[in-house]
């Protein structure tokens, strides 16, 4: 694998990086972590993303100090890859970095963090998702409303508060849909001509 990392073919190098993330000892220890950490410090572009995802596959705590700062980094692709890599870790270890992703300046990174936080069951998550309802980007607010709908009645106050001030019709629709699903209300389809 170490030799394949220096191959001139890009696809061979990417496959080698993926292999490092999956390589395990007989006891289940991730053997490729030191190589992946070394690669993370010098890799660029597509190779960096593969390295970050490989680190995520290891679920090794030594990868956390590499991944966490990248969630806040200026490069959106690296930040999204770091967020995706954090998904393989135990919930308690990944939540803080995912929360950091909510303050990234690029909306796509924030959306990735919102999606990942929506899969968590920690009580702190609800408050941070509620804050995402006030994000500048309408698509972040809409996604936050959709994710908050999963939390039930406890998410009703922040959704109602946002609905009172929301201007974007798509976000208003998402908030309304979230509130209806929590209340168990289902809209009947509009009758068509002759259906009555």
PDB file of C-alpha atoms in Angstrom:
ATOM      1  CA  UNK A   1       0.000   0.000   0.000  1.00  0.00           C
ATOM      2  CA  UNK A   2       2.866   2.379   0.818  1.00  0.00           C
ATOM      3  CA  UNK A   3       4.291   1.864  -2.669  1.00  0.00           C
ATOM      4  CA  UNK A   4       0.884   2.409  -4.260  1.00  0.00           C
ATOM      5  CA  UNK A   5       0.657   5.799  -2.532  1.00  0.00           C
ATOM      6  CA  UNK A   6       3.545   7.005  -4.709  1.00  0.00           C
ATOM      7  CA  UNK A   7       2.179   5.620  -7.973  1.00  0.00           C
ATOM      8  CA  UNK A   8       1.862   8.052 -10.864  1.00  0.00           C
ATOM      9  CA  UNK A   9      -1.745   7.000 -11.566  1.00  0.00           C
ATOM     10  CA  UNK A  10      -4.230   9.054  -9.545  1.00  0.00           C
ATOM     11  CA  UNK A  11      -6.738   6.208  -9.288  1.00  0.00           C
ATOM     12  CA  UNK A  12      -4.101   3.875  -7.831  1.00  0.00           C
ATOM     13  CA  UNK A  13      -3.174   6.466  -5.187  1.00  0.00           C
ATOM     14  CA  UNK A  14      -6.850   7.021  -4.260  1.00  0.00           C
ATOM     15  CA  UNK A  15      -7.432   3.266  -3.953  1.00  0.00           C
ATOM     16  CA  UNK A  16      -4.376   2.980  -1.722  1.00  0.00           C
ATOM     17  CA  UNK A  17      -5.701   5.727   0.551  1.00  0.00           C
ATOM     18  CA  UNK A  18      -9.084   4.000   0.811  1.00  0.00           C
ATOM     19  CA  UNK A  19      -7.299   0.758   1.653  1.00  0.00           C
ATOM     20  CA  UNK A  20      -5.403   2.435   4.489  1.00  0.00           C
ATOM     21  CA  UNK A  21      -8.695   3.452   6.052  1.00  0.00           C
ATOM     22  CA  UNK A  22     -10.014  -0.112   5.914  1.00  0.00           C
ATOM     23  CA  UNK A  23      -6.834  -1.978   6.889  1.00  0.00           C
ATOM     24  CA  UNK A  24      -7.219  -3.777  10.246  1.00  0.00           C
ATOM     25  CA  UNK A  25      -5.049  -6.027  12.393  1.00  0.00           C
ATOM     26  CA  UNK A  26      -6.296  -9.384  13.651  1.00  0.00           C
ATOM     27  CA  UNK A  27      -7.417  -7.556  16.825  1.00  0.00           C
ATOM     28  CA  UNK A  28      -9.386  -4.985  14.810  1.00  0.00           C
ATOM     29  CA  UNK A  29      -6.924  -2.090  15.231  1.00  0.00           C
ATOM     30  CA  UNK A  30      -6.773   0.392  12.350  1.00  0.00           C
ATOM     31  CA  UNK A  31      -3.270  -0.011  10.965  1.00  0.00           C
ATOM     32  CA  UNK A  32      -3.284   2.827   8.431  1.00  0.00           C
ATOM     33  CA  UNK A  33      -3.837   5.730  10.847  1.00  0.00           C
ATOM     34  CA  UNK A  34      -0.194   6.945  11.056  1.00  0.00           C
ATOM     35  CA  UNK A  35       0.132   6.968   7.262  1.00  0.00           C
ATOM     36  CA  UNK A  36      -3.218   8.721   6.818  1.00  0.00           C
ATOM     37  CA  UNK A  37      -2.297  11.377   9.395  1.00  0.00           C
ATOM     38  CA  UNK A  38       0.996  12.002   7.604  1.00  0.00           C
ATOM     39  CA  UNK A  39      -0.839  12.230   4.274  1.00  0.00           C
ATOM     40  CA  UNK A  40      -3.451  14.621   5.682  1.00  0.00           C
ATOM     41  CA  UNK A  41      -0.746  17.169   6.411  1.00  0.00           C
ATOM     42  CA  UNK A  42       0.485  17.341   2.814  1.00  0.00           C
ATOM     43  CA  UNK A  43      -2.338  16.065   0.568  1.00  0.00           C
ATOM     44  CA  UNK A  44      -4.312  18.439  -1.615  1.00  0.00           C
ATOM     45  CA  UNK A  45      -7.632  18.501  -3.459  1.00  0.00           C
ATOM     46  CA  UNK A  46      -9.120  15.098  -4.267  1.00  0.00           C
ATOM     47  CA  UNK A  47      -6.390  13.220  -2.407  1.00  0.00           C
ATOM     48  CA  UNK A  48      -7.035  15.245   0.757  1.00  0.00           C
ATOM     49  CA  UNK A  49     -10.732  14.401   0.612  1.00  0.00           C
ATOM     50  CA  UNK A  50      -9.915  10.680   0.215  1.00  0.00           C
ATOM     51  CA  UNK A  51      -7.506  10.904   3.168  1.00  0.00           C
ATOM     52  CA  UNK A  52     -10.129  12.559   5.371  1.00  0.00           C
ATOM     53  CA  UNK A  53     -12.743   9.946   4.487  1.00  0.00           C
ATOM     54  CA  UNK A  54     -10.143   7.231   5.120  1.00  0.00           C
ATOM     55  CA  UNK A  55      -9.473   8.688   8.563  1.00  0.00           C
ATOM     56  CA  UNK A  56     -13.195   8.572   9.220  1.00  0.00           C
ATOM     57  CA  UNK A  57     -13.331   4.891   8.290  1.00  0.00           C
ATOM     58  CA  UNK A  58     -10.692   4.111  10.898  1.00  0.00           C
ATOM     59  CA  UNK A  59     -12.856   5.469  13.764  1.00  0.00           C
ATOM     60  CA  UNK A  60      -9.547   6.001  15.543  1.00  0.00           C
ATOM     61  CA  UNK A  61      -9.396   8.798  18.162  1.00  0.00           C
ATOM     62  CA  UNK A  62      -5.992   9.894  16.784  1.00  0.00           C
ATOM     63  CA  UNK A  63      -7.823  11.188  13.692  1.00  0.00           C
ATOM     64  CA  UNK A  64     -10.010  13.621  15.649  1.00  0.00           C
ATOM     65  CA  UNK A  65      -7.396  16.397  16.029  1.00  0.00           C
ATOM     66  CA  UNK A  66      -6.872  16.311  12.249  1.00  0.00           C
ATOM     67  CA  UNK A  67     -10.573  16.374  11.353  1.00  0.00           C
ATOM     68  CA  UNK A  68     -11.908  18.949  13.786  1.00  0.00           C
ATOM     69  CA  UNK A  69     -10.000  22.020  12.534  1.00  0.00           C
ATOM     70  CA  UNK A  70     -10.901  21.154   8.948  1.00  0.00           C
ATOM     71  CA  UNK A  71     -14.617  21.389   9.772  1.00  0.00           C
ATOM     72  CA  UNK A  72     -14.002  25.091  10.357  1.00  0.00           C
ATOM     73  CA  UNK A  73     -11.537  25.512   7.480  1.00  0.00           C
ATOM     74  CA  UNK A  74     -12.028  27.825   4.546  1.00  0.00           C
ATOM     75  CA  UNK A  75     -12.026  24.996   1.990  1.00  0.00           C
ATOM     76  CA  UNK A  76     -15.649  23.813   1.684  1.00  0.00           C
ATOM     77  CA  UNK A  77     -14.795  20.446   0.099  1.00  0.00           C
ATOM     78  CA  UNK A  78     -12.369  19.566   2.892  1.00  0.00           C
ATOM     79  CA  UNK A  79     -14.863  20.753   5.520  1.00  0.00           C
ATOM     80  CA  UNK A  80     -17.679  18.590   4.096  1.00  0.00           C
ATOM     81  CA  UNK A  81     -15.314  15.601   3.871  1.00  0.00           C
ATOM     82  CA  UNK A  82     -14.278  16.144   7.498  1.00  0.00           C
ATOM     83  CA  UNK A  83     -17.942  16.305   8.547  1.00  0.00           C
ATOM     84  CA  UNK A  84     -18.696  13.100   6.637  1.00  0.00           C
ATOM     85  CA  UNK A  85     -15.647  11.444   8.201  1.00  0.00           C
ATOM     86  CA  UNK A  86     -16.855  12.396  11.682  1.00  0.00           C
ATOM     87  CA  UNK A  87     -20.020  10.362  11.073  1.00  0.00           C
ATOM     88  CA  UNK A  88     -18.101   7.131  11.695  1.00  0.00           C
ATOM     89  CA  UNK A  89     -17.103   8.150  15.211  1.00  0.00           C
ATOM     90  CA  UNK A  90     -19.066   7.623  18.399  1.00  0.00           C
ATOM     91  CA  UNK A  91     -21.687  10.311  18.906  1.00  0.00           C
ATOM     92  CA  UNK A  92     -20.077  11.868  21.977  1.00  0.00           C
ATOM     93  CA  UNK A  93     -16.823  12.422  20.071  1.00  0.00           C
ATOM     94  CA  UNK A  94     -18.280  13.890  16.899  1.00  0.00           C
ATOM     95  CA  UNK A  95     -20.892  16.372  18.127  1.00  0.00           C
ATOM     96  CA  UNK A  96     -18.528  19.216  19.051  1.00  0.00           C
ATOM     97  CA  UNK A  97     -16.897  19.204  15.623  1.00  0.00           C
ATOM     98  CA  UNK A  98     -20.271  19.040  13.901  1.00  0.00           C
ATOM     99  CA  UNK A  99     -21.434  22.025  15.926  1.00  0.00           C
ATOM    100  CA  UNK A 100     -18.309  23.864  14.727  1.00  0.00           C
ATOM    101  CA  UNK A 101     -19.456  23.165  11.170  1.00  0.00           C
ATOM    102  CA  UNK A 102     -22.583  25.262  11.756  1.00  0.00           C
ATOM    103  CA  UNK A 103     -20.445  28.417  11.851  1.00  0.00           C
ATOM    104  CA  UNK A 104     -18.681  27.775   8.540  1.00  0.00           C
ATOM    105  CA  UNK A 105     -19.129  30.664   6.071  1.00  0.00           C
ATOM    106  CA  UNK A 106     -20.219  28.371   3.191  1.00  0.00           C
ATOM    107  CA  UNK A 107     -23.881  27.286   3.280  1.00  0.00           C
ATOM    108  CA  UNK A 108     -23.207  23.822   1.805  1.00  0.00           C
ATOM    109  CA  UNK A 109     -20.877  23.018   4.701  1.00  0.00           C
ATOM    110  CA  UNK A 110     -23.475  24.230   7.198  1.00  0.00           C
ATOM    111  CA  UNK A 111     -26.108  22.039   5.511  1.00  0.00           C
ATOM    112  CA  UNK A 112     -23.819  19.039   5.764  1.00  0.00           C
ATOM    113  CA  UNK A 113     -23.358  19.738   9.485  1.00  0.00           C
ATOM    114  CA  UNK A 114     -27.139  20.160   9.971  1.00  0.00           C
ATOM    115  CA  UNK A 115     -27.789  16.795   8.266  1.00  0.00           C
ATOM    116  CA  UNK A 116     -25.151  15.067  10.388  1.00  0.00           C
ATOM    117  CA  UNK A 117     -26.438  16.648  13.603  1.00  0.00           C
ATOM    118  CA  UNK A 118     -29.948  15.510  12.690  1.00  0.00           C
ATOM    119  CA  UNK A 119     -28.722  11.934  13.083  1.00  0.00           C
ATOM    120  CA  UNK A 120     -27.475  12.589  16.643  1.00  0.00           C
ATOM    121  CA  UNK A 121     -29.515  11.971  19.764  1.00  0.00           C
ATOM    122  CA  UNK A 122     -27.696  14.336  22.118  1.00  0.00           C
ATOM    123  CA  UNK A 123     -29.781  16.981  23.885  1.00  0.00           C
ATOM    124  CA  UNK A 124     -27.386  19.785  22.886  1.00  0.00           C
ATOM    125  CA  UNK A 125     -28.171  19.251  19.221  1.00  0.00           C
ATOM    126  CA  UNK A 126     -31.687  20.687  19.368  1.00  0.00           C
ATOM    127  CA  UNK A 127     -30.496  24.116  20.528  1.00  0.00           C
ATOM    128  CA  UNK A 128     -27.891  24.328  17.769  1.00  0.00           C
ATOM    129  CA  UNK A 129     -30.355  23.229  15.111  1.00  0.00           C
ATOM    130  CA  UNK A 130     -32.777  25.876  16.364  1.00  0.00           C
ATOM    131  CA  UNK A 131     -30.058  28.519  15.926  1.00  0.00           C
ATOM    132  CA  UNK A 132     -29.677  27.333  12.315  1.00  0.00           C
ATOM    133  CA  UNK A 133     -33.218  28.561  11.712  1.00  0.00           C
ATOM    134  CA  UNK A 134     -31.727  32.074  11.806  1.00  0.00           C
ATOM    135  CA  UNK A 135     -29.004  31.402   9.218  1.00  0.00           C
ATOM    136  CA  UNK A 136     -28.633  33.904   6.359  1.00  0.00           C
ATOM    137  CA  UNK A 137     -29.097  31.230   3.664  1.00  0.00           C
ATOM    138  CA  UNK A 138     -32.717  30.233   3.035  1.00  0.00           C
ATOM    139  CA  UNK A 139     -31.789  26.643   2.145  1.00  0.00           C
ATOM    140  CA  UNK A 140     -30.041  26.186   5.501  1.00  0.00           C
ATOM    141  CA  UNK A 141     -33.144  27.466   7.303  1.00  0.00           C
ATOM    142  CA  UNK A 142     -35.370  25.129   5.277  1.00  0.00           C
ATOM    143  CA  UNK A 143     -33.166  22.108   6.002  1.00  0.00           C
ATOM    144  CA  UNK A 144     -33.033  23.010   9.703  1.00  0.00           C
ATOM    145  CA  UNK A 145     -36.852  23.082   9.781  1.00  0.00           C
ATOM    146  CA  UNK A 146     -37.044  19.678   8.096  1.00  0.00           C
ATOM    147  CA  UNK A 147     -34.534  18.189  10.545  1.00  0.00           C
ATOM    148  CA  UNK A 148     -36.225  19.763  13.580  1.00  0.00           C
ATOM    149  CA  UNK A 149     -39.492  18.088  12.579  1.00  0.00           C
ATOM    150  CA  UNK A 150     -37.962  14.780  13.742  1.00  0.00           C
ATOM    151  CA  UNK A 151     -37.689  16.042  17.312  1.00  0.00           C
ATOM    152  CA  UNK A 152     -41.412  16.326  17.968  1.00  0.00           C
ATOM    153  CA  UNK A 153     -43.090  18.765  20.332  1.00  0.00           C
ATOM    154  CA  UNK A 154     -39.849  19.989  21.890  1.00  0.00           C
ATOM    155  CA  UNK A 155     -38.961  21.682  18.581  1.00  0.00           C
ATOM    156  CA  UNK A 156     -42.285  23.522  18.279  1.00  0.00           C
ATOM    157  CA  UNK A 157     -41.284  26.798  20.060  1.00  0.00           C
ATOM    158  CA  UNK A 158     -38.257  27.616  17.867  1.00  0.00           C
ATOM    159  CA  UNK A 159     -40.173  26.660  14.721  1.00  0.00           C
ATOM    160  CA  UNK A 160     -43.124  28.881  15.632  1.00  0.00           C
ATOM    161  CA  UNK A 161     -40.810  31.753  16.563  1.00  0.00           C
ATOM    162  CA  UNK A 162     -39.076  31.517  13.178  1.00  0.00           C
ATOM    163  CA  UNK A 163     -42.374  31.234  11.311  1.00  0.00           C
ATOM    164  CA  UNK A 164     -43.456  34.573  12.798  1.00  0.00           C
ATOM    165  CA  UNK A 165     -40.522  36.405  11.143  1.00  0.00           C
ATOM    166  CA  UNK A 166     -39.718  34.257   8.079  1.00  0.00           C
ATOM    167  CA  UNK A 167     -40.110  35.919   4.681  1.00  0.00           C
ATOM    168  CA  UNK A 168     -39.038  33.147   2.310  1.00  0.00           C
ATOM    169  CA  UNK A 169     -42.044  31.121   1.080  1.00  0.00           C
ATOM    170  CA  UNK A 170     -40.079  27.847   0.786  1.00  0.00           C
ATOM    171  CA  UNK A 171     -38.829  28.135   4.348  1.00  0.00           C
ATOM    172  CA  UNK A 172     -42.324  29.045   5.583  1.00  0.00           C
ATOM    173  CA  UNK A 173     -43.651  25.961   3.797  1.00  0.00           C
ATOM    174  CA  UNK A 174     -40.983  23.734   5.406  1.00  0.00           C
ATOM    175  CA  UNK A 175     -41.732  25.140   8.864  1.00  0.00           C
ATOM    176  CA  UNK A 176     -45.474  24.668   8.317  1.00  0.00           C
ATOM    177  CA  UNK A 177     -44.884  21.099   7.150  1.00  0.00           C
ATOM    178  CA  UNK A 178     -42.733  20.438  10.229  1.00  0.00           C
ATOM    179  CA  UNK A 179     -45.356  21.833  12.599  1.00  0.00           C
ATOM    180  CA  UNK A 180     -48.116  19.847  10.894  1.00  0.00           C
ATOM    181  CA  UNK A 181     -46.176  16.593  11.081  1.00  0.00           C
ATOM    182  CA  UNK A 182     -45.508  17.144  14.787  1.00  0.00           C
ATOM    183  CA  UNK A 183     -49.193  17.838  15.403  1.00  0.00           C
ATOM    184  CA  UNK A 184     -50.223  14.784  13.375  1.00  0.00           C
ATOM    185  CA  UNK A 185     -52.131  16.943  10.893  1.00  0.00           C
ATOM    186  CA  UNK A 186     -52.180  15.858   7.278  1.00  0.00           C
ATOM    187  CA  UNK A 187     -53.495  18.110   4.547  1.00  0.00           C
ATOM    188  CA  UNK A 188     -56.101  16.708   2.239  1.00  0.00           C
ATOM    189  CA  UNK A 189     -55.347  17.169  -1.432  1.00  0.00           C
ATOM    190  CA  UNK A 190     -57.162  20.015  -3.131  1.00  0.00           C
ATOM    191  CA  UNK A 191     -60.238  18.572  -4.857  1.00  0.00           C
ATOM    192  CA  UNK A 192     -60.157  18.542  -8.627  1.00  0.00           C
ATOM    193  CA  UNK A 193     -63.052  19.501 -10.844  1.00  0.00           C
ATOM    194  CA  UNK A 194     -65.720  16.843 -10.725  1.00  0.00           C
ATOM    195  CA  UNK A 195     -64.231  15.044  -7.724  1.00  0.00           C
ATOM    196  CA  UNK A 196     -66.827  16.387  -5.330  1.00  0.00           C
TER     197      UNK A 196
END
